[in-house]
Structure formats: C-alpha cells, structure tokens
Short mmCIF file of C-alpha atoms in Angstrom, two decimals:
data_model
loop_
_atom_site.label_atom_id
_atom_site.label_comp_id
_atom_site.label_asym_id
_atom_site.label_seq_id
_atom_site.Cartn_x
_atom_site.Cartn_y
_atom_site.Cartn_z
CA MET A 20 19.80 306.74 -119.89
CA ILE A 21 21.67 305.35 -117.00
CA LEU A 22 21.51 308.22 -114.50
CA LEU A 23 18.24 309.82 -113.46
CA GLU A 24 17.78 313.52 -114.07
CA ILE A 25 17.58 315.59 -110.92
CA ASN A 26 15.62 318.44 -112.44
CA ASN A 27 11.99 318.23 -113.43
CA ARG A 28 11.85 318.52 -117.19
CA ILE A 29 8.15 319.25 -117.32
CA ILE A 30 8.49 322.37 -115.20
CA GLU A 31 11.44 323.56 -117.22
CA GLU A 32 9.69 323.08 -120.52
CA ALA A 33 6.41 324.64 -119.41
CA LEU A 34 8.17 327.69 -118.01
CA THR A 35 10.44 328.09 -121.05
CA LEU A 36 7.38 328.01 -123.26
CA LYS A 37 5.63 330.69 -121.22
CA PHE A 38 8.70 332.91 -120.98
CA ASN A 39 9.42 332.71 -124.69
CA ASN A 40 5.81 333.45 -125.41
CA ALA A 41 5.87 336.53 -123.22
CA ALA A 42 9.22 337.69 -124.59
CA ALA A 43 7.87 337.48 -128.11
CA GLY A 44 5.03 339.73 -127.02
CA ASN A 45 2.22 337.22 -127.49
CA LYS A 46 -0.88 337.24 -125.35
CA PRO A 47 -0.43 334.92 -122.36
CA GLU A 48 -2.68 331.88 -122.15
CA ALA A 49 -4.18 330.18 -119.10
CA LEU A 50 -2.14 327.40 -117.56
CA ASP A 51 -2.99 324.64 -115.10
CA ILE A 52 -0.77 321.58 -114.86
CA THR A 53 -0.43 319.11 -111.99
CA ILE A 54 2.73 317.01 -112.13
CA ALA A 55 3.94 314.09 -110.04
CA ASP A 56 7.58 313.38 -109.28
CA PHE A 57 9.48 310.68 -107.38
CA ASP A 58 8.77 310.10 -103.70
CA GLY A 59 5.17 311.28 -103.83
CA VAL A 60 6.06 314.87 -104.66
CA LEU A 61 3.42 316.95 -106.45
CA TYR A 62 3.88 320.13 -108.45
CA HIS A 63 1.19 322.55 -109.55
CA ILE A 64 1.78 325.13 -112.27
CA SER A 65 -1.05 327.64 -112.56
CA ASN A 66 -2.08 331.25 -112.86
CA PRO A 67 -2.61 332.63 -109.35
CA GLY A 68 -5.96 334.27 -108.95
CA GLY A 69 -6.71 333.79 -112.61
CA ASP A 70 -4.08 336.40 -113.54
CA LYS A 71 -2.65 335.16 -116.84
CA THR A 72 0.41 337.34 -116.62
CA LYS A 73 1.68 335.51 -113.59
CA VAL A 74 2.82 331.88 -113.44
CA GLN A 75 2.98 330.12 -110.08
CA VAL A 76 4.87 326.90 -109.41
CA SER A 77 3.99 325.10 -106.17
CA ILE A 78 5.49 321.96 -104.70
CA SER A 79 3.99 319.66 -102.09
CA LEU A 80 6.10 317.12 -100.22
CA LYS A 81 4.44 314.85 -97.67
CA PHE A 82 7.51 315.03 -95.48
CA TYR A 83 8.11 318.79 -95.65
CA LYS A 84 7.74 319.03 -91.88
CA ASP A 85 10.77 316.79 -91.44
CA LEU A 86 12.73 319.01 -93.81
CA GLN A 87 11.62 322.23 -92.15
CA GLU A 88 13.21 321.04 -88.91
CA HIS A 89 16.54 321.19 -90.69
CA GLY A 90 16.26 324.57 -92.24
CA ALA A 91 14.52 323.94 -95.53
CA ASP A 92 12.73 327.28 -95.33
CA GLN A 93 15.96 329.26 -95.09
CA LEU A 94 17.49 327.45 -98.02
CA ILE A 95 14.44 327.97 -100.21
CA LYS A 96 14.47 331.64 -99.33
CA ARG A 97 18.14 331.81 -100.22
CA GLU A 98 17.65 330.20 -103.61
CA TYR A 99 14.38 331.73 -104.75
CA GLY A 100 14.26 334.89 -102.62
CA SER A 101 12.49 337.30 -104.90
CA PHE A 102 10.12 334.79 -106.37
CA LEU A 103 8.81 333.29 -103.14
CA THR A 104 5.21 333.90 -102.20
CA THR A 105 2.76 332.51 -99.68
CA PRO A 106 2.36 328.79 -100.32
CA GLU A 107 -0.78 327.75 -102.21
CA SER A 108 -3.29 325.86 -100.07
CA GLY A 109 -2.36 322.19 -99.97
CA TYR A 110 1.21 322.90 -101.03
CA ASN A 111 4.37 323.63 -99.09
CA VAL A 112 6.30 326.13 -101.20
CA SER A 113 5.20 328.45 -103.99
CA ILE A 114 7.22 330.61 -106.33
CA VAL A 115 5.64 333.06 -108.73
CA PHE A 116 6.98 334.56 -111.96
CA ASP A 117 5.69 337.77 -113.48
CA LEU A 118 5.52 337.40 -117.24
CA GLU A 119 5.41 341.13 -117.73
CA HIS A 120 8.64 341.70 -115.86
CA LEU A 121 10.71 338.74 -116.99
CA PRO A 122 14.00 338.29 -115.13
CA ALA A 123 17.11 338.94 -117.16
CA ASN A 124 18.63 335.52 -116.70
CA ARG A 125 15.62 333.57 -117.89
CA ASP A 126 17.32 330.22 -118.49
CA GLU A 127 19.00 330.20 -115.12
CA VAL A 128 15.73 330.97 -113.38
CA VAL A 129 13.98 328.21 -115.29
CA LYS A 130 16.71 325.76 -114.28
CA LYS A 131 16.36 326.77 -110.66
CA ALA A 132 12.63 326.22 -110.80
CA GLY A 133 13.23 322.70 -112.13
CA LEU A 134 15.42 322.00 -109.11
CA LEU A 135 12.72 322.80 -106.52
CA LYS A 136 12.59 319.27 -105.15
CA ARG A 137 16.35 318.96 -104.99
CA ASN A 138 16.61 322.24 -103.13
CA CYS A 139 14.06 321.14 -100.57
CA PHE A 140 16.19 318.10 -99.79
CA ALA A 141 19.43 320.01 -99.92
CA SER A 142 18.89 321.78 -96.61
CA VAL A 143 19.29 318.62 -94.53
CA PHE A 144 22.48 317.63 -96.26
CA GLU A 145 24.00 321.08 -96.14
CA LYS A 146 23.36 321.34 -92.41
CA TYR A 147 25.09 318.05 -91.69
CA PHE A 148 27.92 318.75 -94.09
CA GLU A 149 28.51 321.97 -92.16
CA PHE A 150 28.77 320.00 -88.93
CA GLN A 151 31.37 317.77 -90.44
CA GLN A 152 33.35 320.63 -91.97
CA ARG A 153 33.53 322.28 -88.56
CA GLU A 154 34.60 318.88 -87.20
CA GLU A 155 31.70 318.64 -84.77
CA ASN A 156 29.55 315.67 -83.99
CA SER A 157 25.90 316.22 -84.78
CA GLN A 158 23.89 315.78 -81.59
CA LYS A 159 20.76 314.53 -83.26
CA ARG A 160 20.28 312.23 -86.18
CA ALA A 161 18.10 313.60 -88.99
CA VAL A 162 15.14 311.35 -89.77
CA ILE A 163 13.22 312.04 -92.97
CA HIS A 164 10.28 309.77 -93.88
CA TYR A 165 10.50 310.52 -97.55
CA ARG A 166 8.22 307.67 -98.56
CA ASP A 167 5.47 305.78 -96.77
CA ASP A 168 7.59 302.89 -95.56
CA GLU A 169 11.02 304.26 -96.23
CA THR A 170 13.20 306.57 -94.18
CA MET A 171 16.47 308.41 -94.58
CA TYR A 172 18.84 308.99 -91.67
CA VAL A 173 21.67 311.53 -91.75
CA GLU A 174 24.33 311.84 -89.10
CA ALA A 175 27.59 313.78 -88.98
CA LYS A 176 30.80 312.92 -87.17
CA LYS A 177 34.17 314.67 -87.09
CA ASP A 178 35.53 313.02 -90.19
CA ARG A 179 32.51 311.69 -92.04
CA VAL A 180 28.82 312.04 -92.76
CA THR A 181 26.70 308.89 -92.76
CA VAL A 182 23.54 308.75 -94.83
CA ILE A 183 21.40 305.65 -94.35
CA PHE A 184 18.46 304.82 -96.62
CA SER A 185 15.93 302.23 -95.63
CA THR A 186 14.16 300.76 -98.63
CA VAL A 187 11.35 298.28 -99.06
CA PHE A 188 11.37 295.63 -101.78
CA LYS A 189 7.77 294.89 -102.64
CA ASP A 190 8.60 291.67 -104.49
CA ASP A 191 10.75 288.78 -103.28
CA ASP A 192 12.58 288.62 -106.60
CA ASP A 193 13.42 292.30 -106.23
CA ILE A 194 15.42 291.44 -103.12
CA VAL A 195 17.70 289.09 -105.04
CA ILE A 196 18.24 291.53 -107.89
CA GLY A 197 18.70 294.35 -105.39
CA LYS A 198 21.41 292.36 -103.63
CA VAL A 199 23.29 291.91 -106.92
CA PHE A 200 23.19 295.68 -107.44
CA MET A 201 24.31 296.45 -103.91
CA GLN A 202 27.19 293.99 -104.22
CA GLU A 203 28.45 296.00 -107.20
CA PHE A 204 28.03 299.27 -105.34
CA LYS A 205 30.04 297.92 -102.43
CA GLU A 206 32.89 296.99 -104.73
CA GLY A 207 32.84 300.31 -106.58
CA ARG A 208 35.61 301.63 -104.36
CA ARG A 209 38.06 299.19 -105.86
CA GLN A 210 37.85 300.94 -109.17
CA TYR A 211 37.07 304.49 -108.13
CA GLN A 212 38.99 305.56 -105.07
CA GLN A 213 37.06 308.77 -104.85
CA ALA A 214 33.72 307.04 -104.36
CA PRO A 215 32.11 306.96 -100.92
CA GLN A 216 31.97 303.74 -98.99
CA VAL A 217 28.71 301.86 -99.48
CA LEU A 218 27.37 299.20 -97.12
CA PHE A 219 24.24 297.14 -97.41
CA SER A 220 22.33 295.30 -94.73
CA HIS A 221 19.35 293.08 -95.46
CA LYS A 222 16.49 292.58 -93.00
CA GLU A 223 18.18 294.22 -90.03
CA PRO A 224 19.24 297.81 -89.50
CA PRO A 225 22.99 298.46 -89.50
CA MET A 226 25.05 298.99 -86.36
CA GLU A 227 24.55 302.74 -86.37
CA LEU A 228 20.81 302.33 -86.05
CA GLN A 229 20.76 299.72 -83.30
CA ASN A 230 18.54 300.82 -80.41
CA THR A 231 16.41 303.03 -82.57
CA ASN A 232 13.05 301.58 -83.51
CA ALA A 233 14.09 301.20 -87.13
CA LYS A 234 12.00 298.70 -89.04
CA VAL A 235 12.96 295.06 -89.31
CA GLY A 236 11.62 292.71 -91.94
CA ASP A 237 12.34 290.22 -94.68
CA ASN A 238 11.90 292.68 -97.50
CA ILE A 239 13.66 295.67 -95.94
CA GLY A 240 17.17 296.71 -96.85
CA TYR A 241 19.44 299.40 -95.43
CA ILE A 242 21.92 301.19 -97.66
CA THR A 243 24.64 303.15 -95.86
CA PHE A 244 26.74 305.81 -97.54
CA VAL A 245 29.83 307.04 -95.75
CA LEU A 246 30.77 310.45 -97.13
CA PHE A 247 34.28 311.68 -96.50
CA PRO A 248 35.50 315.28 -96.25
CA ARG A 249 36.30 315.36 -99.94
CA HIS A 250 32.60 314.82 -100.66
CA THR A 251 31.28 317.29 -98.11
CA SER A 252 33.67 320.14 -98.89
CA PRO A 253 31.97 323.30 -100.19
CA ALA A 254 33.34 322.66 -103.67
CA ALA A 255 31.99 319.10 -103.96
CA ARG A 256 28.91 319.61 -101.84
CA ASP A 257 26.36 320.38 -104.56
CA ASN A 258 27.45 317.48 -106.68
CA THR A 259 27.20 315.10 -103.74
CA ILE A 260 23.70 316.28 -102.87
CA ASN A 261 22.62 315.92 -106.49
CA LEU A 262 23.76 312.33 -106.58
CA ILE A 263 22.68 311.15 -103.16
CA HIS A 264 19.15 312.39 -102.84
CA THR A 265 17.79 310.28 -105.70
CA LEU A 266 19.69 307.09 -104.85
CA ARG A 267 16.69 305.05 -103.81
CA ASP A 268 14.81 305.94 -106.99
CA TYR A 269 17.92 305.18 -109.07
CA LEU A 270 18.22 301.71 -107.57
CA HIS A 271 14.57 300.80 -108.03
CA TYR A 272 14.50 302.22 -111.56
CA HIS A 273 17.34 299.94 -112.57
CA ILE A 274 15.78 296.93 -110.86
CA LYS A 275 12.60 297.51 -112.84
CA CYS A 276 14.59 297.93 -116.07
CA SER A 277 16.31 294.61 -115.44
CA LYS A 278 12.98 292.90 -114.91
CA ALA A 279 11.57 294.39 -118.11
CA TYR A 280 14.64 293.25 -120.04
CA ILE A 281 14.39 289.73 -118.61
CA HIS A 282 10.74 289.67 -119.56
CA SER A 283 11.40 290.62 -123.17
CA ARG A 284 14.12 287.97 -123.39
CA MET A 285 11.75 285.33 -122.04
CA ARG A 286 9.15 286.29 -124.57
CA ALA A 287 11.65 286.04 -127.42
CA LYS A 288 12.88 282.65 -126.22
CA THR A 289 9.36 281.30 -125.88
CA THR A 290 8.50 282.20 -129.48
CA ASP A 291 11.74 280.51 -130.45
CA PHE A 292 10.73 277.33 -128.70
CA LEU A 293 7.32 277.43 -130.29
CA LYS A 294 8.92 277.65 -133.72
CA VAL A 295 11.01 274.56 -133.01
CA LEU A 296 7.98 272.72 -131.70
CA ASN A 297 5.96 273.52 -134.77
CA ARG A 298 8.62 271.87 -136.90
CA ALA A 299 7.29 268.64 -135.42
CA ARG A 300 4.03 269.06 -137.24
CA PRO A 301 3.93 267.50 -140.67
CA GLU A 302 3.00 269.89 -143.45
CA PRO A 303 -0.66 269.62 -144.36
CA LYS A 304 -0.89 267.73 -147.62
CA ASN A 305 -3.16 269.52 -150.02
CA VAL A 306 -3.84 266.96 -152.66
CA GLU A 307 -5.98 267.77 -155.62
CA LYS A 308 -7.67 264.75 -157.12
CA LYS A 309 -9.53 264.39 -160.35
CA THR A 310 -12.28 261.90 -161.12
CA PHE A 311 -12.60 260.19 -164.46
CA SER A 312 -15.32 262.59 -165.69
CA GLY A 313 -13.15 265.60 -164.98
CA LYS A 314 -14.53 266.84 -161.64
CA THR A 315 -11.75 268.12 -159.32
CA PHE A 316 -11.92 268.13 -155.58
CA LYS A 317 -9.36 268.96 -152.90
CA MET A 318 -8.31 266.59 -150.11
CA ASN A 319 -7.02 267.92 -146.84
CA MET B 12 31.75 269.46 -116.26
CA SER B 13 30.48 269.90 -119.78
CA THR B 14 31.97 266.55 -120.77
CA THR B 15 28.98 264.97 -119.11
CA LEU B 16 26.50 266.98 -121.15
CA GLN B 17 26.63 264.97 -124.38
CA PRO B 18 26.28 261.51 -122.78
CA TYR B 19 23.52 262.92 -120.57
CA LEU B 20 21.54 264.22 -123.54
CA LYS B 21 22.21 261.04 -125.51
CA ALA B 22 20.81 258.93 -122.67
CA VAL B 23 17.74 261.15 -122.42
CA ARG B 24 17.20 261.03 -126.16
CA GLN B 25 17.34 257.25 -126.32
CA THR B 26 15.05 256.78 -123.33
CA LEU B 27 12.57 259.21 -124.80
CA THR B 28 12.60 257.52 -128.18
CA ALA B 29 11.78 254.25 -126.47
CA ALA B 30 9.14 255.65 -124.14
CA ILE B 31 7.35 257.74 -126.74
CA CYS B 32 5.78 254.63 -128.28
CA VAL B 33 2.27 255.30 -127.15
CA GLU B 34 -1.01 254.11 -128.61
CA ASN B 35 -4.64 254.95 -128.13
CA PHE B 36 -6.19 253.30 -125.06
CA SER B 37 -9.63 254.21 -123.72
CA SER B 38 -10.15 254.36 -120.00
CA GLN B 39 -10.79 251.01 -118.32
CA VAL B 40 -12.47 252.66 -115.38
CA VAL B 41 -14.98 255.03 -116.90
CA GLU B 42 -17.00 254.25 -120.00
CA ARG B 43 -16.35 256.31 -123.11
CA HIS B 44 -13.53 258.28 -121.51
CA ASN B 45 -10.00 258.55 -122.79
CA LYS B 46 -7.52 259.80 -120.19
CA PRO B 47 -3.71 259.97 -120.11
CA GLU B 48 -2.93 256.98 -117.91
CA VAL B 49 0.34 258.42 -116.58
CA GLU B 50 -1.65 261.23 -114.94
CA VAL B 51 -4.59 259.21 -113.69
CA ARG B 52 -2.60 256.20 -112.41
CA THR B 53 -5.63 254.09 -111.60
CA SER B 54 -4.47 250.82 -113.19
CA LYS B 55 -0.99 249.56 -112.28
CA GLU B 56 -0.67 247.29 -115.33
CA LEU B 57 -0.82 250.24 -117.72
CA LEU B 58 2.14 252.07 -116.17
CA LEU B 59 5.77 251.53 -117.09
CA THR B 60 8.70 251.79 -114.67
CA PRO B 61 9.74 255.42 -114.21
CA VAL B 62 13.34 256.17 -115.18
CA THR B 63 15.46 258.98 -113.68
CA ILE B 64 18.54 260.11 -115.60
CA SER B 65 20.81 262.26 -113.39
CA ARG B 66 23.73 264.34 -114.49
CA ASN B 67 24.42 265.25 -110.85
CA ASP B 68 22.20 265.61 -107.81
CA LYS B 69 20.86 268.97 -109.00
CA GLU B 70 20.18 268.19 -112.67
CA LYS B 71 17.99 265.24 -113.56
CA VAL B 72 15.21 264.11 -115.87
CA LEU B 73 12.35 261.86 -114.78
CA ILE B 74 10.58 259.94 -117.55
CA GLU B 75 7.37 258.19 -116.60
CA GLY B 76 5.71 256.13 -119.33
CA SER B 77 2.38 254.44 -119.75
CA ILE B 78 0.37 252.89 -122.51
CA ASN B 79 -1.10 256.06 -123.94
CA SER B 80 0.96 258.88 -122.49
CA LEU B 81 4.40 259.98 -121.35
CA ARG B 82 5.41 262.48 -118.67
CA ILE B 83 8.84 264.13 -118.75
CA SER B 84 9.99 266.22 -115.78
CA ILE B 85 13.19 268.26 -115.84
CA ALA B 86 15.15 269.65 -112.89
CA ILE B 87 17.29 272.57 -114.08
CA LYS B 88 20.67 273.55 -112.65
CA GLN B 89 20.33 276.56 -110.33
CA ALA B 90 23.64 277.42 -108.78
CA ASP B 91 22.74 280.56 -106.81
CA GLU B 92 19.91 282.84 -105.72
CA ILE B 93 19.70 284.85 -108.92
CA GLU B 94 19.69 281.74 -111.15
CA LYS B 95 16.92 280.34 -108.96
CA ILE B 96 14.64 283.31 -109.43
CA LEU B 97 15.43 283.62 -113.16
CA CYS B 98 14.64 279.93 -113.68
CA HIS B 99 11.47 280.26 -111.62
CA LYS B 100 10.32 283.31 -113.59
CA PHE B 101 11.07 281.70 -116.93
CA MET B 102 9.28 278.45 -116.11
CA ARG B 103 6.25 280.30 -114.78
CA PHE B 104 6.18 282.44 -117.93
CA MET B 105 6.10 279.38 -120.16
CA MET B 106 3.66 277.40 -118.06
CA MET B 107 1.16 280.24 -118.27
CA ARG B 108 1.30 279.81 -122.03
CA ALA B 109 0.95 276.03 -121.81
CA GLU B 110 -2.01 275.99 -124.19
CA ASN B 111 0.14 277.36 -126.96
CA PHE B 112 2.85 274.88 -126.15
CA ILE B 113 0.52 271.89 -126.43
CA ILE B 114 2.79 269.37 -124.77
CA LEU B 115 3.65 271.52 -121.71
CA ARG B 116 2.10 270.73 -118.32
CA ARG B 117 0.71 273.66 -116.33
CA LYS B 118 2.34 272.55 -113.09
CA PRO B 119 5.66 270.83 -112.66
CA VAL B 120 5.86 267.51 -110.86
CA GLU B 121 7.01 267.72 -107.22
CA GLY B 122 10.76 268.17 -107.00
CA TYR B 123 11.20 269.29 -110.60
CA ASP B 124 11.08 272.63 -112.41
CA ILE B 125 9.06 271.88 -115.53
CA SER B 126 7.02 268.98 -116.90
CA PHE B 127 5.81 267.87 -120.31
CA LEU B 128 2.91 265.55 -121.06
CA VAL B 129 2.87 263.78 -124.44
CA THR B 130 -0.21 261.72 -125.29
CA ASN B 131 -1.01 259.44 -128.21
CA PHE B 132 -3.06 262.25 -129.77
CA HIS B 133 0.06 264.41 -129.91
CA THR B 134 2.11 261.66 -131.48
CA GLU B 135 -0.58 261.11 -134.05
CA GLN B 136 -0.40 264.76 -135.07
CA MET B 137 3.33 265.35 -134.77
CA PHE B 138 6.51 263.51 -135.72
CA LYS B 139 7.85 261.52 -132.75
CA HIS B 140 11.50 262.04 -133.57
CA LYS B 141 10.91 265.78 -133.87
CA LEU B 142 9.22 265.86 -130.49
CA VAL B 143 12.25 264.20 -128.96
CA ASP B 144 14.46 266.71 -130.81
CA PHE B 145 12.42 269.52 -129.30
CA ILE B 146 12.85 268.26 -125.73
CA ILE B 147 16.60 267.91 -126.14
CA HIS B 148 16.86 271.34 -127.77
CA PHE B 149 14.83 272.76 -124.89
CA MET B 150 17.17 271.30 -122.29
CA GLU B 151 20.22 272.76 -124.01
CA GLU B 152 18.73 276.18 -124.58
CA ILE B 153 17.37 276.68 -121.06
CA ASP B 154 20.80 276.52 -119.47
CA LYS B 155 22.20 278.94 -122.03
CA GLU B 156 19.35 281.36 -121.62
CA ILE B 157 19.52 281.44 -117.83
CA SER B 158 23.27 282.11 -117.91
CA GLU B 159 22.78 284.89 -120.42
CA MET B 160 20.06 286.57 -118.36
CA LYS B 161 22.21 286.33 -115.26
CA LEU B 162 25.07 287.91 -117.17
CA ALA B 163 22.80 290.73 -118.32
CA VAL B 164 21.70 291.49 -114.76
CA ASN B 165 25.28 291.44 -113.50
CA SER B 166 26.57 293.74 -116.22
CA ARG B 167 23.70 296.16 -115.71
CA ALA B 168 24.49 296.23 -112.00
CA ARG B 169 28.16 296.86 -112.66
CA ILE B 170 27.57 299.61 -115.19
CA SER B 171 24.98 301.46 -113.14
CA ALA B 172 27.17 301.28 -110.01
CA GLU B 173 30.14 302.52 -112.02
CA GLU B 174 28.24 305.41 -113.57
CA PHE B 175 26.92 306.46 -110.20
CA LEU B 176 30.13 306.19 -108.23
CA LYS B 177 32.45 307.75 -110.76
CA ARG B 178 30.63 311.06 -110.48
CA PHE B 179 31.73 311.62 -106.91
#
C-alpha cells in the first residue's frame, strides 16, 4: 500500500463486530482494548461503568490543548453530537454508543468513529481555510506540537494557506533518503498542476519562520506546503485535510520501507557472494580404499 | 567511461595472480607463532612493494603482498550522497559477517571502502585462480548493486510523491 489509511481500522472492526452482534440479538460481551496510533495517540474502547450494553471509545492526544485553542471542541461536537459524553479520565474526548438503541446508519457511524483522530486535527485546518476563503490574513500562526520534537505551523494569507511541518531524522542516513523523497515532492508540480507547492529546508527553518524560536539542527528538516484556494475551497477542503495531516507519517513510513528493501537486497547479494566464494573450495574427495585382505576404509 | 573497466579489471586480475603466491612462514619475532606478515609488518624483508591500480582518482585497488599473506583494499565509486550511504551500509553489512566470508577483513584500510586478507592457509584450502575470480566478480557486482539500489530508492520516491500529489 502506498498511501496510509486515515481511519483507524481497529476501531472500525471492533465496533462493527459489536454492532452486528447486538443487531443479531446476541448477548453483549465485555470489551477492553487499548490501541496506539501515529503521533502518540491512544484509543481506549471499553464498557463504561461495566455496562456491557454500552461501548465507549476514548481518544487521548498529548497535544489536545494546542488543538482546543483552535476550536477542536466545537468540531468534535459538530461531528459526534449525540454520542459525546464526558471524557474518560486520562483521555481527551469520549464517545459512547448504546448497543440497545443502535443508530440507523450503523456503517456511517462506525466510519466516523474511525476518523476520530482526523477530526481532532481538522479543526485547525478548517479555521485557517476559513480565513483564507474570506481573504483575511490570520493574525496568529497556529503551533501544534504533535510529536515530542516535531511541530506543525499553520498560517493563512489572502490567497494561500501555508502549512509547515518540522520533522526530525533520527538517523543520518535517513536525512539523505529523506532529501531524495523531498526532491521528488518538489518536482511533483511539473506533472500535476493541481498539486500544492512543496518546499523543503534542511537544518534551518524557512523564511516564514525566521525570528520565531523554531529549532535548528543537523537532523531537522522543514517541509512547507503552500495550499491555494482550489485546495481550501469547501468542496476540496475535506480531501486536503485527509491528505495533509498524515504527511509526516507518510514520509517516514516510506523511508523505513526503503531501508527495509535495501536491507533485503543486501542480504540476497551477500548470500550470492558467498556462493561464488564457496566455488573456490575444492570438492572433498571421498575415496574408498580396499586392502588386500578385503577390509574397506574411507579416506577424507 | 566503461571502456576503462575491462583493462582495469584485467590489470587487477594479473597483479592478484602474481601476488597470491604465498607460502607458509612462521613468525621470526615470536616463537611458535604464525602471523600474516602484511598485517604485522615487523620485518621489512618479508614485505613486497604495494601496488595501486587506479581507474580514476575515486576508484582504485591497493594490493599489498608479503611472504605469507596478501591484503587487497578496494575504493568504490560513490558519485553522490545517496551512493555514499548505500555503499557504506552495504560494506558494513558484509564486514559484520566477515567470519562467514573467511577472506574479508573486519575493517577497511584507511582511505578505502573494503579490504580482503588472503593468507597461505586460505590458499591451501581454496583454489587460487578461483579466489582471484571471486575478487574480480565482487568488484563488478558491487557497482551494479549500488546503482540498482539507488534506482530503487529514486523510483520509490517518485511513485510515492506522485500518488500523494495526484490526489489533490
């Protein structure tokens, strides 16, 4: 698979199982699953208060505070309205489903539950897309520390929205492979005119972030996406958010795949070399010799 | 550029065939020890003149001979950053498995990417002309392999960028 999925398959499958079970009239069973997702996000599927007829899905994001500043709460309420409940302790958002009163559009609800993480992120983007659609400049830049060392900056101007990801390459070799990938992203516009403009800056933050205390370092890279009105329009908005919010994970996933592929090639080549080297060994001569009286013995 | 490859490999092959004439020689310095003289380098009279065969300033082979051992060091062509790290990874991968490789040295000589050490014990167990064949085969295959891996990384980058950007 080349593109990463934006929904969480585990949630979808667990919920579908429970809903189908309940619809078929079977007795509900207890449920307690803790799931991890990209960017340090944790989900918890359980029965609230031990009540087996209710299924609760909670999400915890370390950076939820940053998202709340930009209206995450309102967006979550908009999407999950009737299912929202007080967040479980240790988690940021909880939605609960009653198995005895299943919603009519089960599949749609399950899909929405799988998109919890995406919807949390979506609020920031929607707010800044709105700014751009109304042709205003955003006064403040949005800063989301979505990973320990990595930050996302969003800013809106009259005719564009700029999203800047800072990413850390833990390995020196990753930097070189990352640069190859970013070179291809930069040139993507030549083939696909509709694509946003992508810029990459290694070690230093790009011009837009000068004078902020953005990190500087040998293994830090900054990826800038310039989104034009055609990407931020209400029709294209959801698609754009879907693609952009997992970019950093997409890049690192493919870097790791390349390294794994290189590794398997090296292993194959090494066995090849060993085979050629072993041709240099003479075959062991197993000579059977007989003495005059008929005794046989083997010589090695 | 590739017109220089065949003469280069021919020169290496002939030098190796000449240098791989090694015989058993116990250490003159320590009683009852038998060490590869090209590594120890204690006695000047046991060492032969080292020969460097260069295809250009980036690709060369250094062959150092002695009475009971032979050291071959290869510098591999690395045109850009990605070839450099691929070469580095590959060499490190093989050198970690040096025991399996028998004639491979765990660390390359200064200024080179990979080194082999062939002693008289190896030539007693293996055919000399086949050992030389192996080294030449190795030199040819390494360049091919590194270009193929670089191609794989580049095509993966292109396809993933394309897939991502065409969805906008």
